[in-house]
């Protein structure tokens, strides 16, 4: 793939909004894009910059109705019906995972083990104490306190909530029927926080709490993670390697705009809650504007993969990047040139 196209200079930056999960790596790509366009020189124009607002996945997609927006980034992919109705293209840009965090006093960090059905029981309010038999059965060697579980969760629209509730819906028919999968749900229990940063701070300050957060944020904050029981029957901790092990089993389908369920994937080493951030690009922004967005993500897939790894993400694999390039030619480039 060619890294950058020769385009006439404009007067506006590439404008995007959405996922807080992907914001740090998009910021790194924006810097690299600017440097690549400058090509070692001192000259700079606004069309070499990227203005990205980390407002959350749901809000980012909603902002696409504003004609100045060039793309949204979302951890909750649009359905096929939404893609057709909004007249957009959708494709993966970076990957990672959602970690379950349990700040249980007296329990060594990383030692707690949980399963999907037990998580569904906790977040539905059916399992209320750390000494509940279902939790004890999974942790015979851990001294669990007889204290209430303090459930923490997002109260705003969030891609992390979408991935987490996708997992609970896949693993528990009761959860699926009562609460379902969404970026924003009517939680039956717990204390809410708005935004990733506030939820991280609340989890760190609340003893005997449990929540779900983007893995990169968890590592940065030094929060204790939970090992989850995967589809193969193994307890696996969240890590780039275990996300990759699960994502490697996905058969990406360009005809479906790369929609995929990234929960409870097969494989002995697979962590059961991977996350994928998608770019959503309108088809009606004109050839030059669209091409600049594609140039940004071409850079992200090539030189930008190093930035993704350094920041704790899983980059899009080269073969998938090649599929996406062909998808662009079919859905965006030919429509806008």
mmCIF file of C-alpha atoms in Angstrom:
data_model
loop_
_atom_site.group_PDB
_atom_site.id
_atom_site.type_symbol
_atom_site.label_atom_id
_atom_site.label_comp_id
_atom_site.label_asym_id
_atom_site.label_seq_id
_atom_site.Cartn_x
_atom_site.Cartn_y
_atom_site.Cartn_z
ATOM 1 C CA UNK A 1 0.000 0.000 0.000
ATOM 2 C CA UNK A 2 1.207 3.505 -0.767
ATOM 3 C CA UNK A 3 1.692 5.416 2.451
ATOM 4 C CA UNK A 4 0.517 8.865 1.405
ATOM 5 C CA UNK A 5 -1.194 10.240 -1.677
ATOM 6 C CA UNK A 6 -0.291 13.505 -3.383
ATOM 7 C CA UNK A 7 -3.248 15.743 -2.570
ATOM 8 C CA UNK A 8 -3.941 19.423 -3.033
ATOM 9 C CA UNK A 9 -3.462 21.462 0.116
ATOM 10 C CA UNK A 10 -6.571 22.249 2.112
ATOM 11 C CA UNK A 11 -7.242 24.465 5.065
ATOM 12 C CA UNK A 12 -8.890 22.033 7.479
ATOM 13 C CA UNK A 13 -7.605 19.183 9.650
ATOM 14 C CA UNK A 14 -8.909 15.638 9.457
ATOM 15 C CA UNK A 15 -11.687 15.637 12.052
ATOM 16 C CA UNK A 16 -12.655 12.561 14.043
ATOM 17 C CA UNK A 17 -14.349 11.698 17.331
ATOM 18 C CA UNK A 18 -15.344 8.715 19.420
ATOM 19 C CA UNK A 19 -13.576 5.919 21.279
ATOM 20 C CA UNK A 20 -11.655 6.888 24.407
ATOM 21 C CA UNK A 21 -10.033 3.443 24.250
ATOM 22 C CA UNK A 22 -8.312 4.288 20.956
ATOM 23 C CA UNK A 23 -7.570 7.956 21.695
ATOM 24 C CA UNK A 24 -3.904 7.550 22.745
ATOM 25 C CA UNK A 25 -2.921 5.582 19.651
ATOM 26 C CA UNK A 26 -4.877 7.890 17.328
ATOM 27 C CA UNK A 27 -2.929 10.776 18.897
ATOM 28 C CA UNK A 28 0.340 8.969 18.110
ATOM 29 C CA UNK A 29 -0.796 8.324 14.529
ATOM 30 C CA UNK A 30 -1.763 11.995 14.156
ATOM 31 C CA UNK A 31 1.770 13.038 15.077
ATOM 32 C CA UNK A 32 3.253 10.512 12.638
ATOM 33 C CA UNK A 33 0.883 11.668 9.876
ATOM 34 C CA UNK A 34 1.958 15.284 10.338
ATOM 35 C CA UNK A 35 5.641 14.294 10.237
ATOM 36 C CA UNK A 36 5.127 12.141 7.143
ATOM 37 C CA UNK A 37 3.372 14.946 5.266
ATOM 38 C CA UNK A 38 6.092 17.449 6.264
ATOM 39 C CA UNK A 39 8.720 14.968 5.007
ATOM 40 C CA UNK A 40 11.462 16.471 7.172
ATOM 41 C CA UNK A 41 10.654 20.080 6.327
ATOM 42 C CA UNK A 42 9.491 22.971 8.492
ATOM 43 C CA UNK A 43 6.445 23.895 6.395
ATOM 44 C CA UNK A 44 3.070 22.996 7.936
ATOM 45 C CA UNK A 45 -0.584 23.410 6.971
ATOM 46 C CA UNK A 46 -3.774 22.465 8.831
ATOM 47 C CA UNK A 47 -4.595 19.710 6.353
ATOM 48 C CA UNK A 48 -1.618 17.776 7.707
ATOM 49 C CA UNK A 49 -3.130 17.618 11.196
ATOM 50 C CA UNK A 50 -5.740 15.414 12.890
ATOM 51 C CA UNK A 51 -8.296 16.856 15.317
ATOM 52 C CA UNK A 52 -9.661 13.901 17.327
ATOM 53 C CA UNK A 53 -12.089 14.249 20.244
ATOM 54 C CA UNK A 54 -12.342 11.263 22.662
ATOM 55 C CA UNK A 55 -16.041 11.679 23.450
ATOM 56 C CA UNK A 56 -16.926 7.963 23.600
ATOM 57 C CA UNK A 57 -18.017 5.520 20.901
ATOM 58 C CA UNK A 58 -21.716 6.390 20.923
ATOM 59 C CA UNK A 59 -21.148 10.152 20.857
ATOM 60 C CA UNK A 60 -18.540 9.796 18.112
ATOM 61 C CA UNK A 61 -20.944 7.999 15.775
ATOM 62 C CA UNK A 62 -23.663 10.558 16.525
ATOM 63 C CA UNK A 63 -21.283 13.368 15.532
ATOM 64 C CA UNK A 64 -21.012 11.972 12.009
ATOM 65 C CA UNK A 65 -24.248 13.852 11.309
ATOM 66 C CA UNK A 66 -22.133 17.020 11.439
ATOM 67 C CA UNK A 67 -20.804 17.685 7.897
ATOM 68 C CA UNK A 68 -17.344 18.759 9.113
ATOM 69 C CA UNK A 69 -16.636 15.320 10.660
ATOM 70 C CA UNK A 70 -14.478 12.945 8.597
ATOM 71 C CA UNK A 71 -14.625 9.770 10.680
ATOM 72 C CA UNK A 72 -15.792 8.251 13.941
ATOM 73 C CA UNK A 73 -13.957 5.618 15.982
ATOM 74 C CA UNK A 74 -16.155 3.134 17.801
ATOM 75 C CA UNK A 75 -15.616 0.034 19.922
ATOM 76 C CA UNK A 76 -19.262 -0.877 19.278
ATOM 77 C CA UNK A 77 -19.495 -1.601 15.542
ATOM 78 C CA UNK A 78 -22.544 -0.491 13.611
ATOM 79 C CA UNK A 79 -24.938 -3.180 12.443
ATOM 80 C CA UNK A 80 -25.335 -3.909 8.730
ATOM 81 C CA UNK A 81 -28.642 -2.037 8.803
ATOM 82 C CA UNK A 82 -27.048 1.037 10.414
ATOM 83 C CA UNK A 83 -24.161 0.995 7.926
ATOM 84 C CA UNK A 84 -26.607 1.030 5.013
ATOM 85 C CA UNK A 85 -28.853 3.676 6.580
ATOM 86 C CA UNK A 86 -25.976 6.018 7.425
ATOM 87 C CA UNK A 87 -24.233 5.423 4.052
ATOM 88 C CA UNK A 88 -20.830 4.726 5.628
ATOM 89 C CA UNK A 89 -17.934 2.300 5.418
ATOM 90 C CA UNK A 90 -16.623 0.533 8.530
ATOM 91 C CA UNK A 91 -13.317 -1.242 9.158
ATOM 92 C CA UNK A 92 -11.008 -2.191 12.108
ATOM 93 C CA UNK A 93 -8.151 0.173 13.031
ATOM 94 C CA UNK A 94 -6.748 -1.241 16.292
ATOM 95 C CA UNK A 95 -7.420 -4.032 18.777
ATOM 96 C CA UNK A 96 -7.093 -4.762 22.470
ATOM 97 C CA UNK A 97 -9.216 -6.139 25.269
ATOM 98 C CA UNK A 98 -11.488 -5.447 28.209
ATOM 99 C CA UNK A 99 -10.154 -6.508 31.596
ATOM 100 C CA UNK A 100 -12.210 -7.312 34.660
ATOM 101 C CA UNK A 101 -10.769 -5.511 37.688
ATOM 102 C CA UNK A 102 -11.379 -6.769 41.239
ATOM 103 C CA UNK A 103 -9.966 -4.645 44.067
ATOM 104 C CA UNK A 104 -10.585 -7.152 46.859
ATOM 105 C CA UNK A 105 -8.849 -6.436 50.172
ATOM 106 C CA UNK A 106 -6.731 -9.416 51.272
ATOM 107 C CA UNK A 107 -6.673 -11.111 47.857
ATOM 108 C CA UNK A 108 -3.364 -11.085 45.970
ATOM 109 C CA UNK A 109 -3.641 -9.130 42.697
ATOM 110 C CA UNK A 110 -4.193 -11.361 39.673
ATOM 111 C CA UNK A 111 -5.108 -14.469 41.690
ATOM 112 C CA UNK A 112 -8.898 -14.193 41.559
ATOM 113 C CA UNK A 113 -10.639 -16.434 39.027
ATOM 114 C CA UNK A 114 -14.118 -15.911 37.635
ATOM 115 C CA UNK A 115 -16.300 -17.349 34.891
ATOM 116 C CA UNK A 116 -18.738 -15.652 32.543
ATOM 117 C CA UNK A 117 -21.859 -16.971 34.327
ATOM 118 C CA UNK A 118 -20.502 -15.808 37.694
ATOM 119 C CA UNK A 119 -19.758 -12.359 36.256
ATOM 120 C CA UNK A 120 -23.302 -12.200 34.915
ATOM 121 C CA UNK A 121 -24.572 -13.143 38.372
ATOM 122 C CA UNK A 122 -22.515 -10.390 40.012
ATOM 123 C CA UNK A 123 -23.530 -7.638 37.591
ATOM 124 C CA UNK A 124 -27.192 -8.707 37.675
ATOM 125 C CA UNK A 125 -27.215 -8.539 41.475
ATOM 126 C CA UNK A 126 -27.773 -12.262 42.041
ATOM 127 C CA UNK A 127 -24.315 -12.819 43.539
ATOM 128 C CA UNK A 128 -23.728 -10.198 46.229
ATOM 129 C CA UNK A 129 -20.785 -11.263 48.428
ATOM 130 C CA UNK A 130 -17.199 -12.299 47.755
ATOM 131 C CA UNK A 131 -17.777 -15.422 49.844
ATOM 132 C CA UNK A 132 -20.645 -16.641 47.629
ATOM 133 C CA UNK A 133 -20.378 -20.387 46.885
ATOM 134 C CA UNK A 134 -20.087 -19.820 43.121
ATOM 135 C CA UNK A 135 -16.986 -17.650 43.600
ATOM 136 C CA UNK A 136 -15.466 -19.909 46.265
ATOM 137 C CA UNK A 137 -15.829 -22.931 43.958
ATOM 138 C CA UNK A 138 -13.637 -21.218 41.343
ATOM 139 C CA UNK A 139 -11.042 -20.126 43.932
ATOM 140 C CA UNK A 140 -10.386 -23.038 46.324
ATOM 141 C CA UNK A 141 -6.917 -21.726 47.221
ATOM 142 C CA UNK A 142 -7.943 -18.099 47.815
ATOM 143 C CA UNK A 143 -9.151 -16.776 51.170
ATOM 144 C CA UNK A 144 -12.208 -14.768 50.150
ATOM 145 C CA UNK A 145 -13.739 -12.201 52.520
ATOM 146 C CA UNK A 146 -17.348 -12.380 53.663
ATOM 147 C CA UNK A 147 -18.058 -8.843 52.491
ATOM 148 C CA UNK A 148 -20.418 -7.278 49.940
ATOM 149 C CA UNK A 149 -19.304 -6.936 46.313
ATOM 150 C CA UNK A 150 -19.317 -3.302 45.222
ATOM 151 C CA UNK A 151 -20.225 -3.252 41.546
ATOM 152 C CA UNK A 152 -18.879 -0.325 39.509
ATOM 153 C CA UNK A 153 -19.764 0.396 35.860
ATOM 154 C CA UNK A 154 -20.037 3.094 33.216
ATOM 155 C CA UNK A 155 -23.128 5.287 33.301
ATOM 156 C CA UNK A 156 -22.560 6.880 29.880
ATOM 157 C CA UNK A 157 -22.555 5.343 26.402
ATOM 158 C CA UNK A 158 -19.356 3.307 26.107
ATOM 159 C CA UNK A 159 -17.745 0.866 23.721
ATOM 160 C CA UNK A 160 -16.306 -0.930 26.746
ATOM 161 C CA UNK A 161 -19.849 -1.520 27.995
ATOM 162 C CA UNK A 162 -20.772 -2.866 24.562
ATOM 163 C CA UNK A 163 -17.929 -5.421 24.616
ATOM 164 C CA UNK A 164 -18.593 -6.379 28.244
ATOM 165 C CA UNK A 165 -22.341 -6.851 27.748
ATOM 166 C CA UNK A 166 -21.657 -8.705 24.474
ATOM 167 C CA UNK A 167 -19.612 -11.186 26.475
ATOM 168 C CA UNK A 168 -22.243 -11.543 29.195
ATOM 169 C CA UNK A 169 -24.979 -11.987 26.578
ATOM 170 C CA UNK A 170 -23.000 -14.676 24.777
ATOM 171 C CA UNK A 171 -22.172 -16.575 27.961
ATOM 172 C CA UNK A 172 -25.516 -16.189 29.782
ATOM 173 C CA UNK A 173 -28.933 -16.575 28.153
ATOM 174 C CA UNK A 174 -30.518 -14.998 31.227
ATOM 175 C CA UNK A 175 -28.389 -11.875 30.866
ATOM 176 C CA UNK A 176 -29.109 -11.751 27.131
ATOM 177 C CA UNK A 177 -32.880 -11.902 27.689
ATOM 178 C CA UNK A 178 -33.020 -9.436 30.595
ATOM 179 C CA UNK A 179 -30.365 -6.846 29.761
ATOM 180 C CA UNK A 180 -28.875 -7.542 26.329
ATOM 181 C CA UNK A 181 -25.949 -5.899 24.567
ATOM 182 C CA UNK A 182 -25.564 -2.128 24.189
ATOM 183 C CA UNK A 183 -23.241 0.811 24.755
ATOM 184 C CA UNK A 184 -25.656 2.013 27.448
ATOM 185 C CA UNK A 185 -27.928 -0.257 29.492
ATOM 186 C CA UNK A 186 -30.209 0.041 32.507
ATOM 187 C CA UNK A 187 -27.918 -1.560 35.085
ATOM 188 C CA UNK A 188 -29.725 -3.490 37.845
ATOM 189 C CA UNK A 189 -27.017 -2.835 40.460
ATOM 190 C CA UNK A 190 -23.906 -0.827 41.177
ATOM 191 C CA UNK A 191 -22.434 2.653 41.184
ATOM 192 C CA UNK A 192 -21.888 4.427 37.881
ATOM 193 C CA UNK A 193 -19.081 6.652 36.656
ATOM 194 C CA UNK A 194 -18.978 8.807 33.539
ATOM 195 C CA UNK A 195 -15.948 8.308 31.332
ATOM 196 C CA UNK A 196 -13.022 5.915 31.523
ATOM 197 C CA UNK A 197 -10.876 8.162 33.704
ATOM 198 C CA UNK A 198 -13.539 8.509 36.387
ATOM 199 C CA UNK A 199 -14.199 4.765 36.443
ATOM 200 C CA UNK A 200 -10.465 4.044 36.793
ATOM 201 C CA UNK A 201 -10.235 6.441 39.738
ATOM 202 C CA UNK A 202 -13.349 4.969 41.364
ATOM 203 C CA UNK A 203 -12.049 1.395 41.000
ATOM 204 C CA UNK A 204 -8.712 2.325 42.562
ATOM 205 C CA UNK A 205 -10.398 4.034 45.523
ATOM 206 C CA UNK A 206 -13.152 1.480 46.223
ATOM 207 C CA UNK A 207 -12.257 -1.555 48.313
ATOM 208 C CA UNK A 208 -13.959 -4.871 47.470
ATOM 209 C CA UNK A 209 -15.109 -3.530 44.114
ATOM 210 C CA UNK A 210 -15.390 -5.082 40.673
ATOM 211 C CA UNK A 211 -15.607 -3.409 37.272
ATOM 212 C CA UNK A 212 -14.555 -3.655 33.605
ATOM 213 C CA UNK A 213 -12.037 -1.375 31.897
ATOM 214 C CA UNK A 214 -9.852 -1.159 28.817
ATOM 215 C CA UNK A 215 -6.720 -3.208 29.400
ATOM 216 C CA UNK A 216 -4.334 -0.359 28.609
ATOM 217 C CA UNK A 217 -5.958 1.836 31.252
ATOM 218 C CA UNK A 218 -5.773 -0.983 33.800
ATOM 219 C CA UNK A 219 -2.044 -1.469 33.243
ATOM 220 C CA UNK A 220 -1.411 2.252 33.412
ATOM 221 C CA UNK A 221 -3.274 2.527 36.731
ATOM 222 C CA UNK A 222 -1.783 -0.676 38.187
ATOM 223 C CA UNK A 223 -5.191 -2.174 38.977
ATOM 224 C CA UNK A 224 -5.628 -5.875 39.907
ATOM 225 C CA UNK A 225 -7.066 -8.005 37.104
ATOM 226 C CA UNK A 226 -9.170 -11.162 37.148
ATOM 227 C CA UNK A 227 -8.391 -14.390 35.303
ATOM 228 C CA UNK A 228 -11.412 -15.412 33.217
ATOM 229 C CA UNK A 229 -12.479 -18.917 32.252
ATOM 230 C CA UNK A 230 -12.299 -19.190 28.478
ATOM 231 C CA UNK A 231 -14.121 -21.342 25.945
ATOM 232 C CA UNK A 232 -11.402 -24.004 26.138
ATOM 233 C CA UNK A 233 -11.816 -24.337 29.911
ATOM 234 C CA UNK A 234 -8.610 -22.497 30.884
ATOM 235 C CA UNK A 235 -8.285 -19.493 33.181
ATOM 236 C CA UNK A 236 -6.524 -16.703 31.263
ATOM 237 C CA UNK A 237 -5.361 -13.249 32.320
ATOM 238 C CA UNK A 238 -5.787 -10.242 30.027
ATOM 239 C CA UNK A 239 -2.638 -9.452 28.026
ATOM 240 C CA UNK A 240 -1.747 -8.528 24.435
ATOM 241 C CA UNK A 241 -0.737 -12.146 23.784
ATOM 242 C CA UNK A 242 -4.049 -13.576 25.014
ATOM 243 C CA UNK A 243 -6.047 -10.995 23.013
ATOM 244 C CA UNK A 244 -4.070 -11.917 19.886
ATOM 245 C CA UNK A 245 -4.628 -15.630 20.534
ATOM 246 C CA UNK A 246 -8.378 -15.123 20.383
ATOM 247 C CA UNK A 247 -8.447 -12.589 17.549
ATOM 248 C CA UNK A 248 -6.340 -14.922 15.388
ATOM 249 C CA UNK A 249 -9.362 -17.234 15.143
ATOM 250 C CA UNK A 250 -11.678 -14.652 13.576
ATOM 251 C CA UNK A 251 -12.567 -14.998 9.906
ATOM 252 C CA UNK A 252 -12.855 -11.351 8.860
ATOM 253 C CA UNK A 253 -15.487 -10.778 6.173
ATOM 254 C CA UNK A 254 -15.249 -7.577 4.116
ATOM 255 C CA UNK A 255 -18.713 -8.163 2.656
ATOM 256 C CA UNK A 256 -20.068 -7.712 6.201
ATOM 257 C CA UNK A 257 -17.908 -4.628 6.842
ATOM 258 C CA UNK A 258 -15.691 -6.762 9.123
ATOM 259 C CA UNK A 259 -18.382 -7.250 11.768
ATOM 260 C CA UNK A 260 -17.228 -9.917 14.204
ATOM 261 C CA UNK A 261 -18.011 -11.194 17.688
ATOM 262 C CA UNK A 262 -14.758 -10.925 19.661
ATOM 263 C CA UNK A 263 -16.003 -12.610 22.846
ATOM 264 C CA UNK A 264 -15.535 -16.166 24.097
ATOM 265 C CA UNK A 265 -13.287 -17.046 21.166
ATOM 266 C CA UNK A 266 -11.758 -20.531 20.883
ATOM 267 C CA UNK A 267 -8.171 -21.377 21.759
ATOM 268 C CA UNK A 268 -6.447 -22.524 24.953
ATOM 269 C CA UNK A 269 -4.592 -19.230 25.349
ATOM 270 C CA UNK A 270 -7.433 -16.927 24.262
ATOM 271 C CA UNK A 271 -8.735 -14.303 26.664
ATOM 272 C CA UNK A 272 -12.521 -14.251 26.203
ATOM 273 C CA UNK A 273 -13.092 -10.501 25.915
ATOM 274 C CA UNK A 274 -11.128 -8.881 23.086
ATOM 275 C CA UNK A 275 -12.059 -5.460 21.725
ATOM 276 C CA UNK A 276 -11.804 -3.975 18.229
ATOM 277 C CA UNK A 277 -11.999 -0.270 17.442
ATOM 278 C CA UNK A 278 -13.595 0.446 14.071
ATOM 279 C CA UNK A 279 -13.366 3.561 11.926
ATOM 280 C CA UNK A 280 -16.682 4.671 10.466
ATOM 281 C CA UNK A 281 -16.210 6.832 7.361
ATOM 282 C CA UNK A 282 -19.075 8.603 5.532
ATOM 283 C CA UNK A 283 -19.255 8.073 1.781
ATOM 284 C CA UNK A 284 -20.405 11.616 1.003
ATOM 285 C CA UNK A 285 -17.451 13.739 2.144
ATOM 286 C CA UNK A 286 -15.767 14.033 -1.254
ATOM 287 C CA UNK A 287 -12.721 12.354 -2.747
ATOM 288 C CA UNK A 288 -9.988 14.544 -1.262
ATOM 289 C CA UNK A 289 -11.317 14.418 2.304
ATOM 290 C CA UNK A 290 -11.914 10.672 2.156
ATOM 291 C CA UNK A 291 -8.468 10.001 0.723
ATOM 292 C CA UNK A 292 -6.796 11.897 3.569
ATOM 293 C CA UNK A 293 -8.606 9.688 6.100
ATOM 294 C CA UNK A 294 -7.465 6.565 4.242
ATOM 295 C CA UNK A 295 -3.890 7.892 4.149
ATOM 296 C CA UNK A 296 -4.002 8.319 7.936
ATOM 297 C CA UNK A 297 -5.041 4.703 8.420
ATOM 298 C CA UNK A 298 -2.596 3.368 5.815
ATOM 299 C CA UNK A 299 0.108 4.891 7.964
ATOM 300 C CA UNK A 300 -1.531 3.379 11.076
ATOM 301 C CA UNK A 301 -1.389 -0.128 9.578
ATOM 302 C CA UNK A 302 2.268 0.161 8.538
ATOM 303 C CA UNK A 303 4.591 2.382 10.575
ATOM 304 C CA UNK A 304 1.834 3.001 13.138
ATOM 305 C CA UNK A 305 1.770 -0.642 14.228
ATOM 306 C CA UNK A 306 4.886 0.021 16.314
ATOM 307 C CA UNK A 307 3.114 2.875 18.120
ATOM 308 C CA UNK A 308 0.146 0.592 18.814
ATOM 309 C CA UNK A 309 2.331 -2.098 20.413
ATOM 310 C CA UNK A 310 4.268 0.446 22.473
ATOM 311 C CA UNK A 311 1.013 1.780 23.910
ATOM 312 C CA UNK A 312 -0.312 -1.674 24.846
ATOM 313 C CA UNK A 313 -2.628 -2.266 21.876
ATOM 314 C CA UNK A 314 -2.762 -5.090 19.354
ATOM 315 C CA UNK A 315 -2.205 -3.733 15.818
ATOM 316 C CA UNK A 316 -4.254 -4.835 12.829
ATOM 317 C CA UNK A 317 -2.443 -7.837 11.269
ATOM 318 C CA UNK A 318 -0.881 -7.244 7.820
ATOM 319 C CA UNK A 319 -3.206 -9.665 6.003
ATOM 320 C CA UNK A 320 -6.270 -7.951 7.480
ATOM 321 C CA UNK A 321 -4.797 -4.554 6.487
ATOM 322 C CA UNK A 322 -4.542 -5.819 2.906
ATOM 323 C CA UNK A 323 -8.182 -6.931 3.021
ATOM 324 C CA UNK A 324 -9.166 -3.486 4.280
ATOM 325 C CA UNK A 325 -7.243 -1.793 1.442
ATOM 326 C CA UNK A 326 -9.216 -3.841 -1.086
ATOM 327 C CA UNK A 327 -12.435 -2.992 0.787
ATOM 328 C CA UNK A 328 -11.633 0.731 0.486
ATOM 329 C CA UNK A 329 -11.224 0.378 -3.273
ATOM 330 C CA UNK A 330 -14.693 -1.188 -3.479
ATOM 331 C CA UNK A 331 -16.615 0.983 -1.001
ATOM 332 C CA UNK A 332 -14.879 4.376 -0.782
ATOM 333 C CA UNK A 333 -12.231 5.156 -3.403
ATOM 334 C CA UNK A 334 -14.333 4.425 -6.461
ATOM 335 C CA UNK A 335 -17.293 6.326 -5.055
ATOM 336 C CA UNK A 336 -15.329 9.463 -4.271
ATOM 337 C CA UNK A 337 -12.895 9.814 -7.169
#
